[in-house]
Tab-separated table of C-alpha atoms in Angstrom:
chain	number	residue	atom	x	y	z
A	1	MET	CA	29.969	273.717	283.562
A	2	ALA	CA	28.833	274.241	279.559
A	3	LYS	CA	26.489	271.861	277.741
A	4	THR	CA	29.759	271.101	275.277
A	5	GLU	CA	31.527	270.285	278.351
A	6	THR	CA	29.422	267.908	279.877
A	7	ARG	CA	28.387	266.006	277.227
A	8	ALA	CA	31.004	266.019	274.214
A	9	ASP	CA	33.843	264.124	276.580
A	10	TYR	CA	30.941	261.632	277.057
A	11	SER	CA	32.433	257.548	276.701
A	12	PHE	CA	30.380	255.423	274.840
A	13	ASP	CA	28.906	253.721	277.603
A	14	GLU	CA	28.225	257.077	278.944
A	15	PHE	CA	26.130	258.124	276.232
A	16	ASN	CA	24.357	254.617	275.475
A	17	ALA	CA	23.200	255.389	279.742
A	18	VAL	CA	22.102	258.876	278.140
A	19	LEU	CA	20.487	257.728	275.464
A	20	ALA	CA	18.278	255.412	277.424
A	21	GLY	CA	17.252	257.267	280.168
A	22	ARG	CA	15.784	260.079	277.291
A	23	PHE	CA	14.510	256.822	274.910
A	24	ASP	CA	10.945	255.958	275.976
A	25	GLY	CA	10.635	260.734	275.811
A	26	LEU	CA	11.903	260.833	272.335
A	27	SER	CA	9.606	261.476	269.501
A	28	LYS	CA	8.804	257.879	266.795
A	29	GLN	CA	11.189	259.922	264.370
A	30	LEU	CA	14.394	260.618	266.682
A	31	LYS	CA	14.319	257.216	268.257
A	32	LYS	CA	14.083	255.919	264.742
A	33	ILE	CA	17.662	257.335	264.446
A	34	ALA	CA	18.673	256.285	267.919
A	35	ARG	CA	17.963	252.545	266.861
A	36	PHE	CA	20.134	252.915	263.427
A	37	ILE	CA	23.071	254.943	265.557
A	38	LEU	CA	22.715	251.699	267.735
A	39	ASP	CA	22.801	248.849	265.540
A	40	ASN	CA	25.415	250.601	263.300
A	41	PRO	CA	28.342	252.272	265.129
A	42	VAL	CA	30.907	252.350	262.354
A	43	ASP	CA	29.068	254.103	259.252
A	44	THR	CA	27.361	256.869	262.116
A	45	ALA	CA	31.253	257.536	263.144
A	46	LEU	CA	32.711	257.235	259.694
A	47	ASP	CA	29.405	258.513	257.082
A	48	THR	CA	28.617	261.993	257.019
A	49	ALA	CA	25.466	263.370	258.606
A	50	ALA	CA	23.851	263.829	255.425
A	51	GLU	CA	24.399	260.498	254.001
A	52	ILE	CA	23.118	259.286	257.390
A	53	ALA	CA	20.084	261.034	257.300
A	54	SER	CA	19.799	259.977	253.460
A	55	ARG	CA	19.458	256.406	254.542
A	56	LEU	CA	17.459	257.387	257.530
A	57	GLU	CA	14.922	259.362	255.055
A	58	VAL	CA	14.335	261.977	257.171
A	59	GLN	CA	16.106	265.374	257.166
A	60	PRO	CA	19.406	266.760	257.937
A	61	SER	CA	18.178	269.155	260.923
A	62	SER	CA	16.599	265.186	262.309
A	63	LEU	CA	19.886	264.285	263.468
A	64	ILE	CA	20.166	268.482	265.238
A	65	ARG	CA	16.668	267.816	266.670
A	66	PHE	CA	17.890	264.210	268.641
A	67	ALA	CA	21.578	265.558	269.362
A	68	GLN	CA	20.165	268.433	271.225
A	69	ALA	CA	17.481	266.108	272.786
A	70	LEU	CA	19.972	264.485	274.271
A	71	ASP	CA	21.766	267.617	275.833
A	72	PHE	CA	23.890	268.025	272.923
A	73	GLU	CA	24.947	270.802	270.520
A	74	GLY	CA	24.925	268.596	267.474
A	75	PHE	CA	25.195	265.553	265.821
A	76	SER	CA	28.810	265.825	265.379
A	77	GLU	CA	29.339	265.737	268.960
A	78	ILE	CA	27.767	262.275	268.664
A	79	GLN	CA	29.858	261.342	266.195
A	80	ARG	CA	33.349	261.976	268.182
A	81	ILE	CA	31.727	259.759	270.174
A	82	PHE	CA	30.992	256.711	268.063
A	83	ARG	CA	34.619	257.940	266.356
A	84	SER	CA	36.333	257.265	269.795
A	85	ASN	CA	35.263	254.687	270.451
A	86	LEU	CA	35.492	252.873	267.006
A	87	VAL	CA	39.818	253.749	267.885
A	88	GLN	CA	39.362	251.488	270.996
A	89	GLN	CA	38.202	248.862	268.646
A	90	LEU	CA	40.744	245.447	268.280
A	91	PRO	CA	42.907	245.745	265.721
A	92	GLY	CA	42.154	246.016	261.894
A	93	TYR	CA	38.825	246.707	262.628
A	94	SER	CA	37.589	247.666	259.153
A	95	ALA	CA	35.708	250.903	258.296
A	96	ASN	CA	32.238	249.431	257.290
A	97	TYR	CA	30.818	245.963	256.017
A	98	SER	CA	30.459	247.099	252.163
A	99	ASP	CA	34.065	247.948	252.562
A	100	ARG	CA	35.064	244.438	253.143
A	101	ILE	CA	32.870	243.457	251.083
A	102	GLU	CA	34.446	244.779	248.638
A	103	LYS	CA	38.105	243.869	249.923
A	104	LEU	CA	37.182	240.175	249.792
A	105	LYS	CA	36.181	240.401	246.768
A	106	GLU	CA	38.863	241.119	245.676
A	107	GLY	CA	41.006	239.429	247.918
A	108	ALA	CA	38.685	236.018	246.814
A	109	SER	CA	38.887	236.958	242.457
A	110	GLU	CA	43.253	237.510	243.379
A	111	ASN	CA	42.719	233.866	245.296
A	112	PRO	CA	40.025	231.750	243.562
A	113	GLY	CA	41.292	228.988	246.362
A	114	GLY	CA	40.819	231.154	249.027
A	115	ALA	CA	37.796	231.028	251.496
A	116	HIS	CA	34.469	232.522	250.745
A	117	PRO	CA	34.077	236.272	250.426
A	118	ILE	CA	30.779	236.162	252.560
A	119	LEU	CA	31.909	233.454	254.845
A	120	ASN	CA	35.133	235.530	255.650
A	121	VAL	CA	33.054	238.199	256.594
A	122	PHE	CA	30.490	236.684	258.936
A	123	LEU	CA	33.683	235.084	260.505
A	124	GLU	CA	34.919	238.277	261.064
A	125	ALA	CA	31.460	239.230	262.645
A	126	ASN	CA	32.262	236.692	265.049
A	127	ARG	CA	34.988	237.199	266.223
A	128	ASP	CA	33.868	241.018	266.702
A	129	ALA	CA	30.203	240.136	268.441
A	130	LEU	CA	32.862	237.453	270.655
A	131	ALA	CA	35.371	239.795	271.739
A	132	SER	CA	32.655	242.247	272.509
A	133	LEU	CA	31.427	240.385	275.190
A	134	GLN	CA	34.152	239.370	276.830
A	135	SER	CA	34.940	243.235	277.227
A	136	GLU	CA	31.030	243.796	278.617
A	137	VAL	CA	29.953	240.557	280.390
A	138	SER	CA	31.494	241.054	284.402
A	139	ALA	CA	32.307	238.053	286.318
A	140	PRO	CA	29.774	239.381	288.997
A	141	ARG	CA	27.612	239.379	286.427
A	142	LEU	CA	27.280	236.173	285.656
A	143	ASP	CA	27.479	235.229	289.097
A	144	GLU	CA	24.807	237.282	290.197
A	145	ALA	CA	22.502	235.394	287.291
A	146	ILE	CA	23.912	232.049	287.817
A	147	ALA	CA	22.808	232.739	291.506
A	148	THR	CA	19.589	233.912	290.802
A	149	ILE	CA	18.493	230.508	288.076
A	150	ARG	CA	20.143	228.005	290.869
A	151	ALA	CA	17.484	230.377	293.878
A	152	ALA	CA	14.369	230.154	291.395
A	153	LYS	CA	11.624	227.253	291.611
A	154	ASN	CA	11.893	226.835	288.605
A	155	ILE	CA	13.100	228.301	285.613
A	156	TYR	CA	11.072	229.396	282.063
A	157	ILE	CA	13.335	230.553	278.640
A	158	LEU	CA	11.850	232.298	276.274
A	159	GLY	CA	13.145	233.418	272.771
A	160	GLN	CA	11.854	233.285	269.690
A	161	ARG	CA	12.746	233.968	266.222
A	162	ARG	CA	16.316	234.531	266.071
A	163	SER	CA	16.077	234.123	269.005
A	164	TYR	CA	15.056	230.535	269.287
A	165	PRO	CA	18.372	228.167	269.056
A	166	VAL	CA	19.587	230.625	272.335
A	167	ALA	CA	16.886	229.199	274.163
A	168	SER	CA	16.289	225.827	273.221
A	169	TYR	CA	19.831	225.155	273.864
A	170	LEU	CA	19.445	226.578	277.562
A	171	TYR	CA	16.662	224.480	278.005
A	172	TYR	CA	18.175	221.542	276.644
A	173	MET	CA	21.177	222.273	279.296
A	174	MET	CA	19.227	222.420	281.859
A	175	ARG	CA	17.138	219.427	281.519
A	176	ASN	CA	20.529	217.823	281.706
A	177	LEU	CA	21.204	219.029	284.701
A	178	ASP	CA	17.946	218.277	286.493
A	179	MET	CA	16.921	221.476	286.454
A	180	ARG	CA	13.490	222.687	286.975
A	181	ALA	CA	13.741	224.116	283.390
A	182	PHE	CA	10.050	225.255	281.149
A	183	LEU	CA	10.602	225.987	277.426
A	184	LEU	CA	8.038	228.916	276.251
A	185	ASP	CA	8.026	227.520	273.144
A	186	GLY	CA	4.547	229.241	271.871
A	187	VAL	CA	3.072	226.173	269.691
A	188	GLY	CA	-0.364	226.624	268.460
A	189	GLY	CA	0.206	230.524	269.613
A	190	ASN	CA	-0.309	229.389	273.527
A	191	LEU	CA	2.733	231.537	274.706
A	192	ILE	CA	0.618	234.170	277.052
A	193	GLU	CA	-0.894	231.355	278.454
A	194	GLN	CA	2.153	229.371	278.699
A	195	ALA	CA	3.468	232.291	280.736
A	196	ARG	CA	0.435	232.355	283.765
A	197	LEU	CA	2.363	229.456	284.953
A	198	ILE	CA	5.260	231.739	286.366
A	199	GLY	CA	5.082	233.135	289.559
A	200	GLU	CA	6.754	234.109	293.118
A	201	GLY	CA	10.257	232.285	293.399
A	202	ASP	CA	10.131	231.689	290.187
A	203	VAL	CA	12.918	233.475	287.290
A	204	LEU	CA	12.259	233.901	283.168
A	205	VAL	CA	15.930	233.776	280.809
A	206	VAL	CA	14.704	235.952	278.156
A	207	ALA	CA	17.081	236.696	274.891
A	208	THR	CA	15.280	239.344	272.234
A	209	PHE	CA	16.739	241.418	269.763
A	210	PRO	CA	15.639	243.652	266.983
A	211	ASN	CA	12.755	244.081	265.936
A	212	TYR	CA	11.550	243.099	269.968
A	213	ALA	CA	9.207	240.985	269.282
A	214	ASP	CA	5.622	242.316	271.132
A	215	GLU	CA	4.749	239.115	272.609
A	216	VAL	CA	7.978	238.267	274.112
A	217	ILE	CA	7.776	241.635	275.885
A	218	SER	CA	4.796	240.907	277.239
A	219	VAL	CA	4.864	237.740	278.131
A	220	ALA	CA	8.930	239.486	280.319
A	221	GLN	CA	6.978	242.509	282.249
A	222	GLN	CA	4.188	239.844	283.092
A	223	ALA	CA	6.064	237.653	284.546
A	224	ARG	CA	8.016	240.181	286.447
A	225	GLU	CA	4.485	241.402	287.752
A	226	ALA	CA	3.911	238.142	289.249
A	227	GLY	CA	6.977	238.145	290.847
A	228	ALA	CA	9.266	236.351	288.873
A	229	LYS	CA	13.011	237.472	288.801
A	230	VAL	CA	14.343	238.477	284.840
A	231	ILE	CA	17.559	237.743	283.134
A	232	ALA	CA	17.974	239.187	279.541
A	233	MET	CA	19.704	239.066	276.792
A	234	THR	CA	19.857	242.035	274.405
A	235	ASP	CA	21.548	244.222	271.879
A	236	LYS	CA	21.703	247.795	274.338
A	237	LEU	CA	20.692	249.667	276.915
A	238	VAL	CA	17.575	250.951	274.344
A	239	SER	CA	16.107	247.949	274.488
A	240	PRO	CA	12.564	247.304	276.181
A	241	VAL	CA	13.262	244.575	278.182
A	242	VAL	CA	16.482	246.343	279.937
A	243	LYS	CA	14.343	248.102	282.330
A	244	ILE	CA	11.757	245.268	283.223
A	245	SER	CA	14.360	242.527	283.923
A	246	ASP	CA	16.964	241.850	286.814
A	247	CYS	CA	19.845	241.522	285.381
A	248	TYR	CA	20.950	242.054	281.679
A	249	PHE	CA	23.515	241.386	279.213
A	250	LEU	CA	24.048	243.330	276.063
A	251	THR	CA	25.448	241.114	273.473
A	252	ASP	CA	25.548	240.789	270.112
A	253	LYS	CA	25.035	244.660	268.374
A	254	VAL	CA	26.726	243.435	265.065
A	255	THR	CA	24.712	242.989	262.391
A	256	VAL	CA	25.881	242.095	258.707
A	257	SER	CA	23.270	242.903	255.857
A	258	GLY	CA	20.375	242.941	257.873
A	259	PHE	CA	21.550	240.098	260.005
A	260	ARG	CA	22.318	239.364	263.211
A	261	THR	CA	24.737	237.398	264.702
A	262	ILE	CA	24.192	234.526	267.566
A	263	THR	CA	27.697	233.999	268.475
A	264	GLY	CA	28.143	235.873	272.331
A	265	THR	CA	24.294	235.435	272.777
A	266	MET	CA	25.055	231.188	272.326
A	267	CYS	CA	28.558	231.873	274.405
A	268	LEU	CA	27.021	233.505	276.992
A	269	ALA	CA	24.134	230.765	277.095
A	270	GLN	CA	26.927	227.966	277.528
A	271	ALA	CA	28.455	229.710	280.119
A	272	LEU	CA	25.636	230.287	281.979
A	273	ALA	CA	24.716	226.872	281.746
A	274	ILE	CA	28.250	225.432	283.146
A	275	GLY	CA	28.230	227.159	285.456
A	276	LEU	CA	25.217	225.904	286.324
A	277	GLY	CA	26.698	222.605	286.221
A	278	LEU	CA	29.647	223.500	288.789
A	279	ASP	CA	30.147	224.670	291.872
A	280	SER	CA	32.470	227.641	293.116
A	281	GLU	CA	35.434	225.812	294.063
A	282	GLN	CA	34.810	224.059	290.768
A	283	ILE	CA	35.080	227.297	289.285
A	284	ALA	CA	37.980	228.822	290.852
A	285	ARG	CA	40.153	225.462	290.295
A	286	GLY	CA	39.162	225.652	286.291
């Protein structure tokens, strides 16, 4: 079967799986392209290759090399996959956030008493994040994570920078459930030292998003090597924490002008925490 027949008809999830498998072998420039298209799926679907190359400050030929590194004939085949995925999104999904902002500004000028356009943009982005979470997190995967945490001797929780509120919330909830939970906050620059306590029979719950703090990935690797289970909350299959985790969830892929939502991740943290506080019969009864 020809190459175009094996790749061009891939679903978005199949494309992500291919990219995750090839990512480590890509050059620095091709990794830059990979991160961009996954962080900007709408722009990838709708912008021209020349526009994308200009934003990335690379030659258009680099996009072709990227596609060929994944066994596609050209970058347009990848864009067709992203367009197909975009069509399947919720009704009313706008072309891009720049257009949304402009339309909302126009609406605000016509209706001064309405909601602020910035608030509207983030409300829509967070709704998208929750809808994505609902479609991507399966019941078996969530049950697996809950069972893994319940079976652990100690639970270590890690999230730095924008992920810290998620980690702090999980720690708060688990301590209220009288679980042996420990927040790796890295106070005083002692994150690596705190992580040395992690051992066999423990579990590390970690949340990390671009630019994936090196120290967080190092702790996850250290925990895995020490025999602990790793449960990860991150944004995409090419996240460095995915390949060292026993169970992972992909959440909050949406960014608005560089600001990443954490609504999906926080909702997932709530589900994990409440699931830990309920037995299977209680969950079944709703």
